[in-house]
Structures are given as structure tokens and as C-alpha cells.
XYZ file of C-alpha atoms in Angstrom:
367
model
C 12.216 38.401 -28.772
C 14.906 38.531 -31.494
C 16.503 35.787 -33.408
C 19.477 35.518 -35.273
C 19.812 32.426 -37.550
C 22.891 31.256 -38.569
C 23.413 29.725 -42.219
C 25.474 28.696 -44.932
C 23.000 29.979 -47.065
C 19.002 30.046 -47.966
C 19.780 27.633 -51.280
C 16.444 25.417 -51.324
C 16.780 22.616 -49.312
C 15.453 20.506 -46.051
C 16.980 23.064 -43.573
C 16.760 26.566 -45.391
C 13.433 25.190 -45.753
C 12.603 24.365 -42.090
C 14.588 27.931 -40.765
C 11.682 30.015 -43.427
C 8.827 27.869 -41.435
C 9.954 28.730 -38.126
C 10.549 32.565 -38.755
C 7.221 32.734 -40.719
C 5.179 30.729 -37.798
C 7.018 32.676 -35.063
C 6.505 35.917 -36.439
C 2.672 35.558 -35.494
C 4.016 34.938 -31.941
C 5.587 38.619 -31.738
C 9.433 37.115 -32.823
C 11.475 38.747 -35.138
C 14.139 36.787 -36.872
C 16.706 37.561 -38.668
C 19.748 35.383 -40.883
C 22.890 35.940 -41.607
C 24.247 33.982 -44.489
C 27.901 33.058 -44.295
C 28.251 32.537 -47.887
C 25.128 33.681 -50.244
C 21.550 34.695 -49.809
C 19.786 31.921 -51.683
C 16.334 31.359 -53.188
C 14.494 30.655 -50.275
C 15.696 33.818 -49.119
C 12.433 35.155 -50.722
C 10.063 33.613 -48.300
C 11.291 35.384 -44.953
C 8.166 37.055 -43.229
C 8.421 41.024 -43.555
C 9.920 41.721 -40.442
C 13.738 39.537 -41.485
C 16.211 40.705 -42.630
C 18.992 38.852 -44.716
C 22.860 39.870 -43.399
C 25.449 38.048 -45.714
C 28.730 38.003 -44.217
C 30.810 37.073 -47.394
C 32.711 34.004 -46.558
C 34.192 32.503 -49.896
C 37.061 29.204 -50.004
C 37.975 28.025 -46.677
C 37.971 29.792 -43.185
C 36.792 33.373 -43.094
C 38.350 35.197 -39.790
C 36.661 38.462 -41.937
C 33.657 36.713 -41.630
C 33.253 35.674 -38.226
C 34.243 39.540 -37.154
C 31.635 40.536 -39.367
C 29.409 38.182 -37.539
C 30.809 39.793 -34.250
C 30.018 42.967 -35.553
C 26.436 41.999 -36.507
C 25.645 40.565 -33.593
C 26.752 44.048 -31.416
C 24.715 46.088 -33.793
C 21.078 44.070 -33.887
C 22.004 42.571 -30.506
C 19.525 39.423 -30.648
C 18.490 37.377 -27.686
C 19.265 34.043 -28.618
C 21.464 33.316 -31.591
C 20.567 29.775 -33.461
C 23.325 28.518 -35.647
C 22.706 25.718 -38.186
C 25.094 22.554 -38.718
C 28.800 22.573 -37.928
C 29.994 25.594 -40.602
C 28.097 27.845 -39.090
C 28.696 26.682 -35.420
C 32.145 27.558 -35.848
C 31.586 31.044 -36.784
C 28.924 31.566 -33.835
C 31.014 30.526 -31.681
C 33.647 32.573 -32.320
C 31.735 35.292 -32.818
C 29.896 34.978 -29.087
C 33.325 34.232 -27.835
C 31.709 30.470 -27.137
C 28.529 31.858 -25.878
C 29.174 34.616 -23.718
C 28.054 37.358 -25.676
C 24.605 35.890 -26.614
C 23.016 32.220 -25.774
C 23.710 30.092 -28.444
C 21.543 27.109 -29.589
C 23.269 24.934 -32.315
C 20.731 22.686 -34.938
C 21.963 19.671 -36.171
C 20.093 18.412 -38.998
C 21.382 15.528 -40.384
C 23.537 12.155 -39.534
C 27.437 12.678 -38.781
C 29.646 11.968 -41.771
C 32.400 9.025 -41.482
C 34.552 12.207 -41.704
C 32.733 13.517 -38.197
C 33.222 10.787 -36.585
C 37.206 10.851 -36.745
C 38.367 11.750 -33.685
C 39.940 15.240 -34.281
C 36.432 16.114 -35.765
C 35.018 14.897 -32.775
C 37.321 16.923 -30.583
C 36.260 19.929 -32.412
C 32.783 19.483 -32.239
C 32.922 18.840 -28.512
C 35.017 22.081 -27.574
C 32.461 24.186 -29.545
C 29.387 22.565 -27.606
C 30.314 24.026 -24.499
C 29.549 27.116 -25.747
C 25.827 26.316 -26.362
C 23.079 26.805 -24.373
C 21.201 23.669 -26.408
C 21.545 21.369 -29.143
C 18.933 20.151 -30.959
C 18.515 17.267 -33.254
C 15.678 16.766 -35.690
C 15.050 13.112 -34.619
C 15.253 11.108 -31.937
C 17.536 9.031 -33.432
C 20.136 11.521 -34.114
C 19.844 12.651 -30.765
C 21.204 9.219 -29.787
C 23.612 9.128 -32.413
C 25.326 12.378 -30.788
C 24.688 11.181 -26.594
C 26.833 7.594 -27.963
C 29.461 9.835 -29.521
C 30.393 11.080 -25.398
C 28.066 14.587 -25.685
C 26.442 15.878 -22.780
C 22.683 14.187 -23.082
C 21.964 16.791 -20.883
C 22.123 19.788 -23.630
C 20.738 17.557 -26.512
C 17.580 17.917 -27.212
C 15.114 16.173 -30.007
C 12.644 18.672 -31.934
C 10.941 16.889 -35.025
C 10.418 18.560 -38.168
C 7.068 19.966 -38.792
C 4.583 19.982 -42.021
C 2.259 22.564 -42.559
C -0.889 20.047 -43.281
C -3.011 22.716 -44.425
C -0.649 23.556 -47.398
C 0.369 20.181 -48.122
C -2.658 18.038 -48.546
C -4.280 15.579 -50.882
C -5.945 16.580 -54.319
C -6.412 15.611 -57.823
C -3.761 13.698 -58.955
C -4.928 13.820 -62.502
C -4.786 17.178 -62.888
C -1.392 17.241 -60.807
C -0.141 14.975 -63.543
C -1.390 17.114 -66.384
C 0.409 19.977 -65.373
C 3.783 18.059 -65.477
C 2.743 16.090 -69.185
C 2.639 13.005 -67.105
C -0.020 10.464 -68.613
C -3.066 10.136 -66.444
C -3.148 6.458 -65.932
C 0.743 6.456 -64.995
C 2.546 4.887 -61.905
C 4.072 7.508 -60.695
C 7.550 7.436 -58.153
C 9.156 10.640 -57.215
C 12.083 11.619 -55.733
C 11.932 15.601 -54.690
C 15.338 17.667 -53.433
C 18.533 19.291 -53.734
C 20.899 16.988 -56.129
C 23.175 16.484 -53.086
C 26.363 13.202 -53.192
C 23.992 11.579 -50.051
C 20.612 11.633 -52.197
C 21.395 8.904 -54.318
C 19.359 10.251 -57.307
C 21.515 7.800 -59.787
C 20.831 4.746 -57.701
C 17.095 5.253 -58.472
C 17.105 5.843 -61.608
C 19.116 2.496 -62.194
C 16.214 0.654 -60.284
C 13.968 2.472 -62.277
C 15.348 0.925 -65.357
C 15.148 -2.405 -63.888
C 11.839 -2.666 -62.807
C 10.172 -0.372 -66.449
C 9.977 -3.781 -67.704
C 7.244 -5.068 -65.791
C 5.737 -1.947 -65.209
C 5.169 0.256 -68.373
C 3.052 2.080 -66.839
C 5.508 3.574 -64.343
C 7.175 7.184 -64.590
C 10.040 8.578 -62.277
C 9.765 12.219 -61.875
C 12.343 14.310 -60.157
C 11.670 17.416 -58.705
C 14.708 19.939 -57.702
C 17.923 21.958 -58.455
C 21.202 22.828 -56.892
C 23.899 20.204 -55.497
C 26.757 18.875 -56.652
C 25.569 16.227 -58.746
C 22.727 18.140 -60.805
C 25.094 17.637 -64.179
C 25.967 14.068 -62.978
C 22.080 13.110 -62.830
C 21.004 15.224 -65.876
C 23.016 13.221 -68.212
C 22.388 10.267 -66.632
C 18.829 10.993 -67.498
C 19.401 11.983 -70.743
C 21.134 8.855 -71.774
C 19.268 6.420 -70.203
C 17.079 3.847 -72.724
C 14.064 4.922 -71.412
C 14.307 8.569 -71.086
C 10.766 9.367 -72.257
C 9.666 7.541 -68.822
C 11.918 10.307 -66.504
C 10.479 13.571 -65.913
C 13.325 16.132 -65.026
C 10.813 18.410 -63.222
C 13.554 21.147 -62.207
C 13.416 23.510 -58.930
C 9.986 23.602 -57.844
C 9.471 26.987 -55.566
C 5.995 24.899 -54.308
C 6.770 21.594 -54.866
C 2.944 20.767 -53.512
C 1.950 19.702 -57.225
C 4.590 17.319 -57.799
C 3.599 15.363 -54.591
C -0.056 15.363 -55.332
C 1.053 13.888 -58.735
C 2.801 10.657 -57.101
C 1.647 7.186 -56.103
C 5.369 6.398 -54.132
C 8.012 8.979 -52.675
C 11.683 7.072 -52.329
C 13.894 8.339 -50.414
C 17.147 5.871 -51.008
C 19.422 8.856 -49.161
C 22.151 7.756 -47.024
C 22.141 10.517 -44.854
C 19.308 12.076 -43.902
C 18.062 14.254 -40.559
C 14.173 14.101 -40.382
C 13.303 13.984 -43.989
C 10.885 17.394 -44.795
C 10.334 15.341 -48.311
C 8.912 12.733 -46.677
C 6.487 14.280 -44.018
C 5.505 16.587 -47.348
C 4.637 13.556 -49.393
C 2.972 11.769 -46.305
C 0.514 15.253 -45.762
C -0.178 14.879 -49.312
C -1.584 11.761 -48.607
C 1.590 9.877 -50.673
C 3.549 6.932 -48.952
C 7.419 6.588 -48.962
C 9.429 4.066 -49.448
C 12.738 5.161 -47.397
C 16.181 3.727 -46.722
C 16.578 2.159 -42.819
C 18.123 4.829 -40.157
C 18.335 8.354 -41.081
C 15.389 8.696 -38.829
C 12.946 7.540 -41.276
C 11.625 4.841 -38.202
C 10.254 8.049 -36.382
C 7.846 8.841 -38.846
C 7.155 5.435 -40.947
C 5.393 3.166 -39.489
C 6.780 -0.136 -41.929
C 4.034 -1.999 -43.223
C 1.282 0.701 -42.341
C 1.708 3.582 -44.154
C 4.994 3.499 -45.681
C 7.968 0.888 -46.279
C 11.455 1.252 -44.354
C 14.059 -1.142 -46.091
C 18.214 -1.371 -45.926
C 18.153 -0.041 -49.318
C 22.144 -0.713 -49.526
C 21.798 -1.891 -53.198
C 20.024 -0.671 -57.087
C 18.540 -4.486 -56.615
C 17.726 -3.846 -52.901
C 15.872 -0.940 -54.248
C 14.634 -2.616 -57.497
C 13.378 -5.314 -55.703
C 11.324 -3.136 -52.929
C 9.475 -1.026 -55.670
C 8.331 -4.350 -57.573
C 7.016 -5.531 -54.560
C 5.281 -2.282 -53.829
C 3.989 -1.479 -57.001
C 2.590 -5.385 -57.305
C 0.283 -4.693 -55.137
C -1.378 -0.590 -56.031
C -4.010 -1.135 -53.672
C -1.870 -0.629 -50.920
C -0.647 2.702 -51.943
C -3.829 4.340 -51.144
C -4.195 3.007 -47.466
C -1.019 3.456 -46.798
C -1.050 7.246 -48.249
C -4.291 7.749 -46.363
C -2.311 5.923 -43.145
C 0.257 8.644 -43.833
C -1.562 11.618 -44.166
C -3.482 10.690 -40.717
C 0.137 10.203 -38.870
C 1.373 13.945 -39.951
C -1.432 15.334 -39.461
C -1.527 14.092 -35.840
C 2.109 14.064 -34.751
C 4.395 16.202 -37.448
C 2.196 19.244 -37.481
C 3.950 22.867 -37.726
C 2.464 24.158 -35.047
C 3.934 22.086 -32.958
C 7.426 22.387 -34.362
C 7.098 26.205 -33.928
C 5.623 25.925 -29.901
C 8.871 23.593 -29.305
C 11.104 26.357 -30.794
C 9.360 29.081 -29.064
C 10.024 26.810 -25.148
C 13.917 26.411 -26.394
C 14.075 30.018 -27.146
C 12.579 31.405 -24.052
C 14.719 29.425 -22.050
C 18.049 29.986 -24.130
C 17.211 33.900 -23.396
C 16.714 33.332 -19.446
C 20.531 31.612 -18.572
């Protein structure tokens, strides 16, 4: 069977990140996928399985009519059974390209909350006339599943696939020698914060906790792993003038980011819009708890008070306050990290992502 991703691009991230996994595990299953990138390859680009092949369609500034014909185009010449476009960008382009899912079933991924932009009604207009065209949509949580059945769309086409870990990558190991490969001091306590410098990731927010809780905790270091976004300037000199500088760790794009987890006693996630956080069910493999803002389906996968914390993390002191409180007490980061790398293990697991992809496929390609 032949797949056709649709993207903005393979740029590191959550999703670029979750479309490599799935091409990669299906692969092994006798799939062949391919993506077509509507505006640049990307890094991640790099980690396609053999058999993929990377189509950019050259979209640049606003709407691209050249670049949904060259989508059209594509899709005549590779002719794929079941085309899988990611987020609303791409949607568009899909489904102008299959003539709203005529030409080829479409499945459309949603991956992370709607925007208060989405939910104005013309955007919701839009995004209702282009389902109809799909065969499926999926969500990456339950909860955004709900999110899209409240907005009026048909429950009947929505469908919730979790994100997967892969726990035999992503696992527990020696944290002091994770920590001397970043210069981080042995007997540090370490919080991390790992992804694309996106405006939702709140990346400044922490770091202005961080300053308020250094005080009673010397000990602690904040170490940021990642590159691209908009705001990658905005938090770089944020770090460099902040008073206690030699206590951040700007750790850059990490192309296996499996050290910098293994070097953490806390993952926060303070983002305000999330899908099914990859960072987190990475961290939680690597035996590492999170502490995560409430909603953005963080409830599916942390268990508050168990093996992770889930707060409304609306504030810097709402986030100050939670990390003093966790990092009073140490003890309880390594049951809860064990608690956490027992729950992915069990229920987040690749595999299982990948058999849930191959079921929606199969039945996409049989309308």
C-alpha cells in the first residue's frame, strides 16, 4: 500500500517527528510512504526509511494555486492509495488537489488544540467544508477529539489515535554520564524543557520561574534542548541576559535528544497548546516525570499525583510555585519517573501507534 503524507515541512518538531515513526514502523509492514512538502524539506527529512521519497511542491508567502496543481500532478504520477494530510495548511491543498476526496481517500491529522483564531466562525466554516472531503480525521488525544465533535463535526469521522514512544530507544540510563556530556554538574537538579522555540511553548515563562525559585535551590539547572521557531532569538537573549545565566544550558537542536532526557530529574511542559505531547511520553520512557500545564491532553497520559504533576500553569508564580513544591520533595521524582516509564511502556508504545495507522489506512483504501 502507498502513502502520501502531506506537510508543511520535515523541520524537527512533534509532528514531522511522529510522520518519520510511522513511515519507518510501516515500512516493515510492506508500506511505502512518501511526503510531499508544501514549503521545504526539513531536517527530519533525513530519517525517512529507504523506500520515501521527499516531493517539495514550492509554496512560498500566502496561497500557492502552483502548488496545489503540483500536488495534483504528484498525486496522478505516484498515484497513492490513501493520501494523509497534516494540520489545516496542508488540508487545504489536499483537498484541492483530490478535488475534496474524489481522486484519492483522504485522511486529515490534527495534531494540536484549535487556535482562538480557529474557532471564529469563518474559520470554522472553512474547516467544515474541507472535512467532507475526508475519509477520517484523526486527533492525537482524546481530548481533542472532543474539542472538534463540540465545535458541530461529524463524531462519526473523528477518530482518536495517541501518539506513540518507541520504549526501546527511549529508556532510562546513567544520568551522570548524561550530564557530563552536556557540562552539567553531577549533583545538579536538573529541569528541562525540549522542542521547537514555537509562540505556544512558553520557553520565557520558564525561565522567569526558573529565576524565582534558583534561590532556594542552587543546586538546580534549566537546560533547553532545540532549534527552529519563531522565538529562538527572543529566548536566546533572554538567556543570555538573565542574572543567572551560568545555571541555563542552551543545549541547541538535538538530532537524538535521548541524552538530554536521561540527564533530567523534571520535564515542564508550561505550553498552551499542545496535541499529545511526544516530549512528554519521551521523557516519561526515559523514566523522567513532567510537570505539564492542564488540557492540551496532558490528562491522557499523566496520571496527577502518580507519576507526573498536571497544574493550570496560567502564571510564572503558578509555575514557580509548582516546581518548589516538586523539587521540595526529590524523592518523589524517582517513583514518579519509574510510575512514568511503566505507563508508556504499557499504553503509549509505537507499535501500537503504527497497528492503529495501518486499520485507518486499510479502511481509507476500501471506500
Amino acid at each position: 500500500m502507498k502513502i502520501l503524507h502531506v506537510v508543511n515541512s520535515l523541520d524537527p518538531g512533534g509532528m514531522e517527528n511522529g510522520v518519520v515513526n510511522l513511515t519507518r514502523g510501516l515500512e516493515a509492514r510492506g508500506f511505502i510512504s512518501h511526503v510531499a512538502c508544501l514549503e521545504r524539506r526539513g531536517a527530519f527529512s533525513a530519517r525517512l526509511p529507504a523506500s520515501s521519497q521527499v516531493f517539495l511542491l514550492g509554496k512560498s508567502g500566502g496561497f500557492s494555486p502552483r502548488a496545489a496543481w503540483r500536488l495534483a500532478r504528484l498525486i496522478s504520477r505516484i498515484k497513492p492509495d490513501v493520501i494523509h494530510s497534516h494540520n489545516l495548511g496542508p488540508l487545504i491543498y489536499s483537498g484541492l488537489a483530490t478535488l475534496g476526496g474524489r481522486r484519492c481517500p483522504l485522511v486529515q491529522g490534527e495534531h494540536s488544540q484549535l487556535t482562538k483564531e480557529e474557532f471564529l466562525p469563518r474559520r470554522l466554516r472553512q474547516r467544515r467544508w474541507l472535512y467532507r472531503g475526508c475519509h477520517t480525521i484523526h486527533t492525537v488525544s482524546t481530548a481533542m477529539r472532543e474539542e472538534l465533535i463540540q465545535c458541530g463535526f461529524p463524531a462519526q469521522k473523528i477518530v482518536a489515535i495517541a501518539n506513540g514512544v518507541d520504549t526501546t530507544r527511549f529508556t532510562p540510563s546513567d544520568r551522570l554520564a548524561a550530564r557530563q556530556s552536556f557540562s552539567v554538574p553531577a549533583d545538579s537538579l536538573c529541569i528541562g524543557i525540549v522542542g521547537r522555540f514555537g509562540p505556544f511553548k512558553q520557553h520565557i515563562q520558564l525561565i522567569d520561574a526558573f529565576e524565582q525559585i534558583v534561590p532556594n535551590f542552587p543546586h538546580a539547572r534549566l537546560l533547553i534542548a532545540g532549534g527552529g521557531g519563531s522565538q529562538e532569538a527572543a529566548v536566546t537573549e533572554r538567556v543570555r541576559q538573565s542574572t543567572f545565566r551560568p545555571l541555563i544550558h542552551l543545549l541547541g537542536y538535538q538530532s537524538d535528544p535521548v541524552a538530554c532526557y536521561q540527564a533530567l530529574d523534571l520535564l515542564a511542559i508550561p505550553s498552551i497548546n499542545e496535541g499529545l505531547s511526544n516530549a512528554a511520553l519521551e521523557a516519561m520512557a526515559c523514566g523522567v516525570p513532567a510537570l505539564a500545564r492542564s488540557g492540551c491532553g496532558h490528562e491522557q497520559i499523566i496520571t496527577h499525583g502518580e507519576d507526573g504533576w498536571i497544574a493550570p500553569l496560567e502564571t510564572t508564580d503558578d509555575l514557580a510555585r509548582e516546581l518548589t513544591e516538586i523539587l521540595s520533595e526529590p524523592v518523589r521524582l524517582v517513583d514518579f519517573g519509574r510510575n512514568a516509564r511503566k505507563k508508556v511502556t504499557s499504553k503509549f508504545s509505537l507499535e501500537s501507534m503504527i497497528t492503529a495507522y495501518e486499520h485507518l489506512y486499510r479502511a481509507a483504501a476500501l471506500r
